PDB file of C-alpha atoms in Angstrom:
ATOM      1  CA  UNK O   1      12.956 -72.107 127.096  1.00  0.00           C
ATOM      2  CA  UNK O   2       9.748 -72.591 129.054  1.00  0.00           C
ATOM      3  CA  UNK O   3       9.868 -68.927 130.064  1.00  0.00           C
ATOM      4  CA  UNK O   4      10.342 -67.882 126.441  1.00  0.00           C
ATOM      5  CA  UNK O   5       7.349 -69.977 125.349  1.00  0.00           C
ATOM      6  CA  UNK O   6       5.233 -68.389 128.072  1.00  0.00           C
ATOM      7  CA  UNK O   7       6.350 -64.926 126.956  1.00  0.00           C
ATOM      8  CA  UNK O   8       4.925 -65.653 123.517  1.00  0.00           C
ATOM      9  CA  UNK O   9       1.794 -67.465 124.681  1.00  0.00           C
ATOM     10  CA  UNK O  10       0.577 -68.331 128.179  1.00  0.00           C
ATOM     11  CA  UNK O  11      -1.490 -71.314 127.026  1.00  0.00           C
ATOM     12  CA  UNK O  12       0.215 -72.896 123.996  1.00  0.00           C
ATOM     13  CA  UNK O  13      -1.451 -75.857 122.313  1.00  0.00           C
ATOM     14  CA  UNK O  14       0.075 -79.333 122.297  1.00  0.00           C
ATOM     15  CA  UNK O  15       0.955 -78.864 118.624  1.00  0.00           C
ATOM     16  CA  UNK O  16       2.772 -75.603 119.331  1.00  0.00           C
ATOM     17  CA  UNK O  17       4.779 -77.145 122.190  1.00  0.00           C
ATOM     18  CA  UNK O  18       5.631 -80.047 119.885  1.00  0.00           C
ATOM     19  CA  UNK O  19       6.961 -77.617 117.262  1.00  0.00           C
ATOM     20  CA  UNK O  20       9.103 -75.940 119.934  1.00  0.00           C
ATOM     21  CA  UNK O  21      10.533 -79.315 121.003  1.00  0.00           C
ATOM     22  CA  UNK O  22      11.206 -80.252 117.387  1.00  0.00           C
ATOM     23  CA  UNK O  23      13.023 -76.950 116.796  1.00  0.00           C
ATOM     24  CA  UNK O  24      15.086 -77.513 119.949  1.00  0.00           C
ATOM     25  CA  UNK O  25      16.329 -80.897 118.739  1.00  0.00           C
ATOM     26  CA  UNK O  26      16.865 -79.652 115.196  1.00  0.00           C
ATOM     27  CA  UNK O  27      19.106 -76.799 116.404  1.00  0.00           C
ATOM     28  CA  UNK O  28      20.861 -79.027 118.959  1.00  0.00           C
ATOM     29  CA  UNK O  29      21.124 -82.544 117.435  1.00  0.00           C
ATOM     30  CA  UNK O  30      22.960 -83.841 120.519  1.00  0.00           C
ATOM     31  CA  UNK O  31      19.649 -83.595 122.413  1.00  0.00           C
ATOM     32  CA  UNK O  32      17.871 -86.032 120.103  1.00  0.00           C
ATOM     33  CA  UNK O  33      16.335 -88.882 122.092  1.00  0.00           C
ATOM     34  CA  UNK O  34      17.000 -92.495 121.353  1.00  0.00           C
ATOM     35  CA  UNK O  35      14.163 -95.026 121.235  1.00  0.00           C
ATOM     36  CA  UNK O  36      11.724 -92.241 120.314  1.00  0.00           C
ATOM     37  CA  UNK O  37       9.667 -92.071 117.136  1.00  0.00           C
ATOM     38  CA  UNK O  38      10.250 -88.352 116.751  1.00  0.00           C
ATOM     39  CA  UNK O  39      13.388 -87.836 118.776  1.00  0.00           C
ATOM     40  CA  UNK O  40      11.758 -85.114 120.866  1.00  0.00           C
ATOM     41  CA  UNK O  41       8.699 -86.632 122.631  1.00  0.00           C
ATOM     42  CA  UNK O  42      10.353 -86.389 126.039  1.00  0.00           C
ATOM     43  CA  UNK O  43      11.342 -82.777 125.433  1.00  0.00           C
ATOM     44  CA  UNK O  44       7.741 -81.993 124.499  1.00  0.00           C
ATOM     45  CA  UNK O  45       6.510 -83.382 127.843  1.00  0.00           C
ATOM     46  CA  UNK O  46       9.256 -81.540 129.685  1.00  0.00           C
ATOM     47  CA  UNK O  47       8.385 -78.212 128.028  1.00  0.00           C
ATOM     48  CA  UNK O  48       4.699 -78.700 128.759  1.00  0.00           C
ATOM     49  CA  UNK O  49       5.478 -79.095 132.480  1.00  0.00           C
ATOM     50  CA  UNK O  50       7.904 -76.156 132.389  1.00  0.00           C
ATOM     51  CA  UNK O  51       5.254 -73.868 130.937  1.00  0.00           C
ATOM     52  CA  UNK O  52       2.719 -75.138 133.474  1.00  0.00           C
ATOM     53  CA  UNK O  53       5.116 -74.446 136.345  1.00  0.00           C
ATOM     54  CA  UNK O  54       5.813 -70.992 134.931  1.00  0.00           C
ATOM     55  CA  UNK O  55       2.060 -70.266 134.936  1.00  0.00           C
ATOM     56  CA  UNK O  56       1.760 -71.376 138.571  1.00  0.00           C
ATOM     57  CA  UNK O  57       4.689 -69.191 139.593  1.00  0.00           C
ATOM     58  CA  UNK O  58       3.276 -66.125 137.857  1.00  0.00           C
ATOM     59  CA  UNK O  59      -0.238 -66.813 139.139  1.00  0.00           C
ATOM     60  CA  UNK O  60       1.115 -66.635 142.692  1.00  0.00           C
ATOM     61  CA  UNK O  61       2.763 -63.336 141.750  1.00  0.00           C
ATOM     62  CA  UNK O  62      -0.642 -61.992 140.644  1.00  0.00           C
ATOM     63  CA  UNK O  63      -0.128 -61.878 136.860  1.00  0.00           C
ATOM     64  CA  UNK O  64      -3.707 -61.515 135.660  1.00  0.00           C
ATOM     65  CA  UNK O  65      -3.830 -63.684 132.548  1.00  0.00           C
ATOM     66  CA  UNK O  66      -2.883 -66.769 134.608  1.00  0.00           C
ATOM     67  CA  UNK O  67      -4.024 -65.732 138.101  1.00  0.00           C
ATOM     68  CA  UNK O  68      -7.605 -65.731 136.820  1.00  0.00           C
ATOM     69  CA  UNK O  69      -7.391 -69.522 136.457  1.00  0.00           C
ATOM     70  CA  UNK O  70      -5.753 -70.112 139.848  1.00  0.00           C
ATOM     71  CA  UNK O  71      -7.662 -71.580 142.791  1.00  0.00           C
ATOM     72  CA  UNK O  72      -8.798 -74.693 140.956  1.00  0.00           C
ATOM     73  CA  UNK O  73      -9.337 -78.018 142.735  1.00  0.00           C
ATOM     74  CA  UNK O  74      -6.204 -79.328 144.473  1.00  0.00           C
ATOM     75  CA  UNK O  75      -5.096 -81.159 147.599  1.00  0.00           C
ATOM     76  CA  UNK O  76      -5.563 -77.999 149.624  1.00  0.00           C
ATOM     77  CA  UNK O  77      -8.719 -76.852 147.802  1.00  0.00           C
ATOM     78  CA  UNK O  78     -10.929 -79.890 147.288  1.00  0.00           C
ATOM     79  CA  UNK O  79     -14.055 -77.755 146.765  1.00  0.00           C
ATOM     80  CA  UNK O  80     -12.607 -75.837 143.829  1.00  0.00           C
ATOM     81  CA  UNK O  81     -13.553 -76.306 140.204  1.00  0.00           C
ATOM     82  CA  UNK O  82     -11.909 -79.025 138.141  1.00  0.00           C
ATOM     83  CA  UNK O  83      -8.413 -77.950 136.987  1.00  0.00           C
ATOM     84  CA  UNK O  84      -9.452 -77.822 133.323  1.00  0.00           C
ATOM     85  CA  UNK O  85     -12.944 -76.410 133.882  1.00  0.00           C
ATOM     86  CA  UNK O  86     -13.739 -73.049 132.266  1.00  0.00           C
ATOM     87  CA  UNK O  87     -10.143 -72.035 131.605  1.00  0.00           C
ATOM     88  CA  UNK O  88     -10.106 -68.367 130.590  1.00  0.00           C
ATOM     89  CA  UNK O  89      -7.525 -67.970 127.830  1.00  0.00           C
ATOM     90  CA  UNK O  90      -7.249 -66.555 124.319  1.00  0.00           C
ATOM     91  CA  UNK O  91      -9.238 -68.740 121.941  1.00  0.00           C
ATOM     92  CA  UNK O  92      -9.827 -66.477 118.933  1.00  0.00           C
ATOM     93  CA  UNK O  93      -6.418 -65.035 118.138  1.00  0.00           C
ATOM     94  CA  UNK O  94      -6.460 -62.353 120.849  1.00  0.00           C
ATOM     95  CA  UNK O  95      -3.071 -60.683 121.396  1.00  0.00           C
ATOM     96  CA  UNK O  96      -3.997 -58.767 124.575  1.00  0.00           C
ATOM     97  CA  UNK O  97      -6.435 -61.030 126.363  1.00  0.00           C
ATOM     98  CA  UNK O  98      -6.145 -59.968 130.001  1.00  0.00           C
ATOM     99  CA  UNK O  99      -3.385 -57.345 130.483  1.00  0.00           C
ATOM    100  CA  UNK O 100      -2.138 -55.962 133.773  1.00  0.00           C
ATOM    101  CA  UNK O 101      -2.933 -52.437 134.933  1.00  0.00           C
ATOM    102  CA  UNK O 102      -0.706 -49.675 133.485  1.00  0.00           C
ATOM    103  CA  UNK O 103       2.285 -48.699 135.594  1.00  0.00           C
ATOM    104  CA  UNK O 104       1.302 -46.295 138.363  1.00  0.00           C
ATOM    105  CA  UNK O 105      -2.434 -47.023 138.024  1.00  0.00           C
ATOM    106  CA  UNK O 106      -4.705 -48.749 140.542  1.00  0.00           C
ATOM    107  CA  UNK O 107      -8.259 -49.996 140.350  1.00  0.00           C
ATOM    108  CA  UNK O 108      -9.386 -46.818 142.105  1.00  0.00           C
ATOM    109  CA  UNK O 109      -7.579 -44.469 139.721  1.00  0.00           C
ATOM    110  CA  UNK O 110      -8.885 -46.362 136.691  1.00  0.00           C
ATOM    111  CA  UNK O 111     -12.407 -46.295 138.097  1.00  0.00           C
ATOM    112  CA  UNK O 112     -12.106 -42.506 138.379  1.00  0.00           C
ATOM    113  CA  UNK O 113     -11.214 -42.352 134.688  1.00  0.00           C
ATOM    114  CA  UNK O 114     -14.200 -44.562 133.862  1.00  0.00           C
ATOM    115  CA  UNK O 115     -16.580 -42.266 135.727  1.00  0.00           C
ATOM    116  CA  UNK O 116     -15.165 -39.254 133.879  1.00  0.00           C
ATOM    117  CA  UNK O 117     -15.983 -40.966 130.581  1.00  0.00           C
ATOM    118  CA  UNK O 118     -19.527 -41.747 131.703  1.00  0.00           C
ATOM    119  CA  UNK O 119     -19.989 -38.057 132.477  1.00  0.00           C
ATOM    120  CA  UNK O 120     -18.664 -37.137 129.020  1.00  0.00           C
ATOM    121  CA  UNK O 121     -21.345 -39.293 127.373  1.00  0.00           C
ATOM    122  CA  UNK O 122     -24.071 -37.485 129.277  1.00  0.00           C
ATOM    123  CA  UNK O 123     -23.196 -34.436 127.177  1.00  0.00           C
ATOM    124  CA  UNK O 124     -24.153 -33.807 123.574  1.00  0.00           C
ATOM    125  CA  UNK O 125     -21.864 -35.070 120.814  1.00  0.00           C
ATOM    126  CA  UNK O 126     -20.521 -31.588 120.176  1.00  0.00           C
ATOM    127  CA  UNK O 127     -19.660 -31.029 123.853  1.00  0.00           C
ATOM    128  CA  UNK O 128     -17.754 -34.280 124.420  1.00  0.00           C
ATOM    129  CA  UNK O 129     -13.983 -34.177 124.862  1.00  0.00           C
ATOM    130  CA  UNK O 130     -13.091 -36.884 122.312  1.00  0.00           C
ATOM    131  CA  UNK O 131      -9.284 -36.842 122.919  1.00  0.00           C
ATOM    132  CA  UNK O 132      -9.911 -37.246 126.673  1.00  0.00           C
ATOM    133  CA  UNK O 133     -12.289 -40.168 126.043  1.00  0.00           C
ATOM    134  CA  UNK O 134      -9.756 -41.871 123.766  1.00  0.00           C
ATOM    135  CA  UNK O 135      -6.978 -41.416 126.337  1.00  0.00           C
ATOM    136  CA  UNK O 136      -9.131 -42.821 129.142  1.00  0.00           C
ATOM    137  CA  UNK O 137     -10.240 -45.771 126.993  1.00  0.00           C
ATOM    138  CA  UNK O 138      -6.590 -46.680 126.410  1.00  0.00           C
ATOM    139  CA  UNK O 139      -5.696 -46.361 130.093  1.00  0.00           C
ATOM    140  CA  UNK O 140      -8.716 -48.334 131.342  1.00  0.00           C
ATOM    141  CA  UNK O 141      -8.337 -51.208 128.861  1.00  0.00           C
ATOM    142  CA  UNK O 142      -6.970 -53.591 131.520  1.00  0.00           C
ATOM    143  CA  UNK O 143      -9.771 -52.741 133.977  1.00  0.00           C
ATOM    144  CA  UNK O 144     -12.393 -53.228 131.268  1.00  0.00           C
ATOM    145  CA  UNK O 145     -11.010 -56.596 130.151  1.00  0.00           C
ATOM    146  CA  UNK O 146     -10.774 -57.782 133.748  1.00  0.00           C
ATOM    147  CA  UNK O 147     -14.401 -56.863 134.358  1.00  0.00           C
ATOM    148  CA  UNK O 148     -15.706 -58.382 131.121  1.00  0.00           C
ATOM    149  CA  UNK O 149     -13.770 -61.649 131.295  1.00  0.00           C
ATOM    150  CA  UNK O 150     -14.052 -62.392 135.018  1.00  0.00           C
ATOM    151  CA  UNK O 151     -17.670 -61.408 135.666  1.00  0.00           C
ATOM    152  CA  UNK O 152     -19.351 -61.575 132.212  1.00  0.00           C
ATOM    153  CA  UNK O 153     -21.769 -58.703 132.950  1.00  0.00           C
ATOM    154  CA  UNK O 154     -24.946 -58.186 130.946  1.00  0.00           C
ATOM    155  CA  UNK O 155     -24.726 -56.079 127.794  1.00  0.00           C
ATOM    156  CA  UNK O 156     -27.079 -53.499 129.324  1.00  0.00           C
ATOM    157  CA  UNK O 157     -24.735 -53.095 132.284  1.00  0.00           C
ATOM    158  CA  UNK O 158     -21.700 -52.758 130.013  1.00  0.00           C
ATOM    159  CA  UNK O 159     -23.488 -50.132 127.966  1.00  0.00           C
ATOM    160  CA  UNK O 160     -24.061 -48.100 131.135  1.00  0.00           C
ATOM    161  CA  UNK O 161     -20.537 -48.546 132.461  1.00  0.00           C
ATOM    162  CA  UNK O 162     -18.605 -48.336 129.167  1.00  0.00           C
ATOM    163  CA  UNK O 163     -20.751 -46.343 126.715  1.00  0.00           C
ATOM    164  CA  UNK O 164     -17.789 -45.604 124.417  1.00  0.00           C
ATOM    165  CA  UNK O 165     -17.639 -49.272 123.361  1.00  0.00           C
ATOM    166  CA  UNK O 166     -20.935 -48.804 121.522  1.00  0.00           C
ATOM    167  CA  UNK O 167     -19.613 -46.047 119.261  1.00  0.00           C
ATOM    168  CA  UNK O 168     -17.929 -47.116 116.053  1.00  0.00           C
ATOM    169  CA  UNK O 169     -14.582 -45.330 116.477  1.00  0.00           C
ATOM    170  CA  UNK O 170     -13.924 -46.618 119.984  1.00  0.00           C
ATOM    171  CA  UNK O 171     -15.236 -50.076 119.102  1.00  0.00           C
ATOM    172  CA  UNK O 172     -12.649 -50.401 116.326  1.00  0.00           C
ATOM    173  CA  UNK O 173      -9.959 -49.053 118.666  1.00  0.00           C
ATOM    174  CA  UNK O 174     -10.899 -51.703 121.228  1.00  0.00           C
ATOM    175  CA  UNK O 175     -10.708 -54.440 118.602  1.00  0.00           C
ATOM    176  CA  UNK O 176      -7.237 -53.167 117.685  1.00  0.00           C
ATOM    177  CA  UNK O 177      -6.152 -53.257 121.332  1.00  0.00           C
ATOM    178  CA  UNK O 178      -7.332 -56.876 121.620  1.00  0.00           C
ATOM    179  CA  UNK O 179      -6.086 -58.283 118.295  1.00  0.00           C
ATOM    180  CA  UNK O 180      -3.619 -55.693 116.953  1.00  0.00           C
ATOM    181  CA  UNK O 181      -5.770 -55.465 113.799  1.00  0.00           C
ATOM    182  CA  UNK O 182      -7.788 -52.591 112.360  1.00  0.00           C
ATOM    183  CA  UNK O 183     -11.050 -54.437 111.840  1.00  0.00           C
ATOM    184  CA  UNK O 184     -12.707 -52.566 108.925  1.00  0.00           C
ATOM    185  CA  UNK O 185      -9.465 -52.202 106.954  1.00  0.00           C
ATOM    186  CA  UNK O 186      -8.575 -55.903 107.179  1.00  0.00           C
ATOM    187  CA  UNK O 187     -12.163 -57.034 106.608  1.00  0.00           C
ATOM    188  CA  UNK O 188     -12.727 -54.978 103.467  1.00  0.00           C
ATOM    189  CA  UNK O 189      -9.263 -55.804 102.134  1.00  0.00           C
ATOM    190  CA  UNK O 190     -10.218 -59.494 102.429  1.00  0.00           C
ATOM    191  CA  UNK O 191     -13.475 -58.824 100.569  1.00  0.00           C
ATOM    192  CA  UNK O 192     -11.479 -57.154  97.797  1.00  0.00           C
ATOM    193  CA  UNK O 193      -9.293 -60.245  97.613  1.00  0.00           C
ATOM    194  CA  UNK O 194     -12.292 -62.588  97.436  1.00  0.00           C
ATOM    195  CA  UNK O 195     -14.568 -60.458  95.268  1.00  0.00           C
ATOM    196  CA  UNK O 196     -17.182 -63.156  94.754  1.00  0.00           C
ATOM    197  CA  UNK O 197     -18.132 -63.175  98.431  1.00  0.00           C
ATOM    198  CA  UNK O 198     -21.407 -61.301  99.038  1.00  0.00           C
ATOM    199  CA  UNK O 199     -21.795 -59.902 102.551  1.00  0.00           C
ATOM    200  CA  UNK O 200     -24.683 -57.655 101.527  1.00  0.00           C
ATOM    201  CA  UNK O 201     -26.848 -60.775 101.618  1.00  0.00           C
ATOM    202  CA  UNK O 202     -26.217 -61.424 105.301  1.00  0.00           C
ATOM    203  CA  UNK O 203     -29.359 -61.627 107.358  1.00  0.00           C
ATOM    204  CA  UNK O 204     -29.694 -63.740 110.473  1.00  0.00           C
ATOM    205  CA  UNK O 205     -31.414 -63.873 113.787  1.00  0.00           C
ATOM    206  CA  UNK O 206     -30.817 -66.193 116.681  1.00  0.00           C
ATOM    207  CA  UNK O 207     -31.989 -65.655 120.207  1.00  0.00           C
ATOM    208  CA  UNK O 208     -30.358 -62.577 121.670  1.00  0.00           C
ATOM    209  CA  UNK O 209     -28.108 -61.721 118.683  1.00  0.00           C
ATOM    210  CA  UNK O 210     -29.543 -60.159 115.541  1.00  0.00           C
ATOM    211  CA  UNK O 211     -29.143 -57.838 112.595  1.00  0.00           C
ATOM    212  CA  UNK O 212     -32.564 -56.371 111.877  1.00  0.00           C
ATOM    213  CA  UNK O 213     -33.338 -54.071 108.928  1.00  0.00           C
ATOM    214  CA  UNK O 214     -35.759 -51.157 108.870  1.00  0.00           C
ATOM    215  CA  UNK O 215     -37.148 -51.170 105.317  1.00  0.00           C
ATOM    216  CA  UNK O 216     -39.796 -49.639 103.127  1.00  0.00           C
ATOM    217  CA  UNK O 217     -42.181 -52.547 102.467  1.00  0.00           C
ATOM    218  CA  UNK O 218     -43.287 -51.064  99.156  1.00  0.00           C
ATOM    219  CA  UNK O 219     -39.707 -51.049  97.879  1.00  0.00           C
ATOM    220  CA  UNK O 220     -38.881 -54.548  99.216  1.00  0.00           C
ATOM    221  CA  UNK O 221     -41.755 -56.870  98.358  1.00  0.00           C
ATOM    222  CA  UNK O 222     -39.758 -60.034  99.144  1.00  0.00           C
ATOM    223  CA  UNK O 223     -36.240 -61.307  99.801  1.00  0.00           C
ATOM    224  CA  UNK O 224     -33.269 -59.544 101.355  1.00  0.00           C
ATOM    225  CA  UNK O 225     -33.515 -55.726 101.547  1.00  0.00           C
ATOM    226  CA  UNK O 226     -30.260 -54.564  99.919  1.00  0.00           C
ATOM    227  CA  UNK O 227     -30.858 -50.872 100.726  1.00  0.00           C
ATOM    228  CA  UNK O 228     -32.519 -50.672 104.141  1.00  0.00           C
ATOM    229  CA  UNK O 229     -33.214 -47.383 105.863  1.00  0.00           C
ATOM    230  CA  UNK O 230     -31.013 -48.624 108.707  1.00  0.00           C
ATOM    231  CA  UNK O 231     -29.794 -51.868 110.252  1.00  0.00           C
ATOM    232  CA  UNK O 232     -30.209 -52.461 113.982  1.00  0.00           C
ATOM    233  CA  UNK O 233     -27.542 -54.413 115.876  1.00  0.00           C
ATOM    234  CA  UNK O 234     -29.264 -56.361 118.646  1.00  0.00           C
ATOM    235  CA  UNK O 235     -27.519 -58.026 121.599  1.00  0.00           C
ATOM    236  CA  UNK O 236     -29.407 -59.699 124.438  1.00  0.00           C
ATOM    237  CA  UNK O 237     -32.715 -58.496 122.994  1.00  0.00           C
ATOM    238  CA  UNK O 238     -31.838 -54.801 122.952  1.00  0.00           C
ATOM    239  CA  UNK O 239     -30.650 -52.504 120.179  1.00  0.00           C
ATOM    240  CA  UNK O 240     -27.092 -51.418 120.953  1.00  0.00           C
ATOM    241  CA  UNK O 241     -26.029 -49.786 117.655  1.00  0.00           C
ATOM    242  CA  UNK O 242     -27.446 -48.857 114.255  1.00  0.00           C
ATOM    243  CA  UNK O 243     -25.869 -48.515 110.827  1.00  0.00           C
ATOM    244  CA  UNK O 244     -27.205 -47.655 107.361  1.00  0.00           C
ATOM    245  CA  UNK O 245     -25.422 -50.568 105.607  1.00  0.00           C
ATOM    246  CA  UNK O 246     -25.582 -54.337 106.086  1.00  0.00           C
ATOM    247  CA  UNK O 247     -21.845 -54.891 105.703  1.00  0.00           C
ATOM    248  CA  UNK O 248     -20.809 -52.148 108.119  1.00  0.00           C
ATOM    249  CA  UNK O 249     -23.364 -53.415 110.643  1.00  0.00           C
ATOM    250  CA  UNK O 250     -21.863 -56.899 110.358  1.00  0.00           C
ATOM    251  CA  UNK O 251     -18.360 -55.510 110.963  1.00  0.00           C
ATOM    252  CA  UNK O 252     -19.608 -53.680 114.069  1.00  0.00           C
ATOM    253  CA  UNK O 253     -21.343 -56.831 115.324  1.00  0.00           C
ATOM    254  CA  UNK O 254     -18.148 -58.850 114.923  1.00  0.00           C
ATOM    255  CA  UNK O 255     -16.213 -56.151 116.777  1.00  0.00           C
ATOM    256  CA  UNK O 256     -18.747 -56.209 119.625  1.00  0.00           C
ATOM    257  CA  UNK O 257     -18.403 -59.986 119.957  1.00  0.00           C
ATOM    258  CA  UNK O 258     -14.672 -59.522 120.577  1.00  0.00           C
ATOM    259  CA  UNK O 259     -14.930 -56.374 122.698  1.00  0.00           C
ATOM    260  CA  UNK O 260     -17.619 -57.853 124.978  1.00  0.00           C
ATOM    261  CA  UNK O 261     -16.103 -61.373 124.938  1.00  0.00           C
ATOM    262  CA  UNK O 262     -19.309 -62.967 123.643  1.00  0.00           C
ATOM    263  CA  UNK O 263     -19.687 -66.461 122.226  1.00  0.00           C
ATOM    264  CA  UNK O 264     -20.635 -66.882 118.593  1.00  0.00           C
ATOM    265  CA  UNK O 265     -24.368 -67.587 118.087  1.00  0.00           C
ATOM    266  CA  UNK O 266     -24.684 -71.376 117.974  1.00  0.00           C
ATOM    267  CA  UNK O 267     -26.372 -71.622 114.563  1.00  0.00           C
ATOM    268  CA  UNK O 268     -24.002 -69.024 113.060  1.00  0.00           C
ATOM    269  CA  UNK O 269     -20.736 -70.358 114.484  1.00  0.00           C
ATOM    270  CA  UNK O 270     -19.433 -71.449 111.081  1.00  0.00           C
ATOM    271  CA  UNK O 271     -20.228 -68.052 109.571  1.00  0.00           C
ATOM    272  CA  UNK O 272     -18.305 -66.123 112.237  1.00  0.00           C
ATOM    273  CA  UNK O 273     -15.444 -68.638 112.258  1.00  0.00           C
ATOM    274  CA  UNK O 274     -15.091 -68.063 108.516  1.00  0.00           C
ATOM    275  CA  UNK O 275     -14.749 -64.314 109.120  1.00  0.00           C
ATOM    276  CA  UNK O 276     -12.304 -64.885 111.985  1.00  0.00           C
ATOM    277  CA  UNK O 277     -10.030 -67.522 110.489  1.00  0.00           C
ATOM    278  CA  UNK O 278     -10.268 -67.031 106.722  1.00  0.00           C
ATOM    279  CA  UNK O 279     -10.941 -63.312 106.236  1.00  0.00           C
ATOM    280  CA  UNK O 280      -9.186 -61.830 109.283  1.00  0.00           C
ATOM    281  CA  UNK O 281      -6.678 -64.689 109.763  1.00  0.00           C
ATOM    282  CA  UNK O 282      -7.183 -64.580 113.524  1.00  0.00           C
ATOM    283  CA  UNK O 283      -6.163 -68.126 114.357  1.00  0.00           C
ATOM    284  CA  UNK O 284      -3.813 -69.383 117.069  1.00  0.00           C
ATOM    285  CA  UNK O 285      -3.448 -72.804 115.464  1.00  0.00           C
ATOM    286  CA  UNK O 286      -5.942 -74.377 117.829  1.00  0.00           C
ATOM    287  CA  UNK O 287      -9.195 -73.884 115.922  1.00  0.00           C
ATOM    288  CA  UNK O 288     -10.281 -76.688 113.585  1.00  0.00           C
ATOM    289  CA  UNK O 289     -12.645 -75.479 110.908  1.00  0.00           C
ATOM    290  CA  UNK O 290     -15.713 -77.477 110.047  1.00  0.00           C
ATOM    291  CA  UNK O 291     -15.223 -79.617 106.903  1.00  0.00           C
ATOM    292  CA  UNK O 292     -17.343 -77.340 104.698  1.00  0.00           C
ATOM    293  CA  UNK O 293     -15.453 -74.251 105.838  1.00  0.00           C
ATOM    294  CA  UNK O 294     -12.106 -75.991 105.439  1.00  0.00           C
ATOM    295  CA  UNK O 295     -13.073 -76.952 101.883  1.00  0.00           C
ATOM    296  CA  UNK O 296     -14.081 -73.362 101.151  1.00  0.00           C
ATOM    297  CA  UNK O 297     -10.837 -72.065 102.628  1.00  0.00           C
ATOM    298  CA  UNK O 298      -8.823 -74.473 100.464  1.00  0.00           C
ATOM    299  CA  UNK O 299     -10.683 -73.272  97.369  1.00  0.00           C
ATOM    300  CA  UNK O 300      -9.841 -69.662  98.227  1.00  0.00           C
ATOM    301  CA  UNK O 301      -6.114 -70.291  98.606  1.00  0.00           C
TER     302      UNK O 301
END
């Protein structure tokens, strides 16, 4: 059963393990524990250790999504990081967080594909081989995720190494590979469901993350420019994409946060969590919404 839990999720929450233990006892009443408030507390602890042992076994075998957290402090590695420090795991509903390389591919062969894509983006738009780029982006997904999650490179470096991520079509494809969702379709379907939400009023700036509008000052004397000439998407103090509409720029920004494994801007965390959990329903059961957002979510249901 521990193996089956791991197959579904490498790092299940305590609540999720508890539900598995409860289901085990419910389907097999003979396993119910005496002198236990729930009848399955011991099974919950046992499953938690089973899943942990399964992770250790697979980490030794080189499975990437758990091997990345191996080498923590232990009896034989007293200089390592604390066992629970900076655990790299899905936290925002990611389905493919850190996949293994495709069968028959190596780091060297995937790097060759990456370089071919870089050369394609040195050409004009009309000269680029779009089907080839799409094929290479699919094949190099594991290499890209490994690089982004393990080393957290600067956005400028990622833009040089993976230019396709900063084009709308490939950005949405990357979001789909990570979450199994088509970002614009799900986002706009949620807006249709909650028609009173107004995303055309979004305007924020914090540190290295921003949506900045280019406007005609004569047409926008004050307030939010609803029809800007274009909206700049800024990450780490550099413009990475542009879009003519506020809402589409916001969708692209949210996709970039997932594709580049960025943290939500501190002062806008609630805003992005609302999009993630309420609109896109990307929640692994671990995230607790802030009281105001939880109240808003309850009102929407």
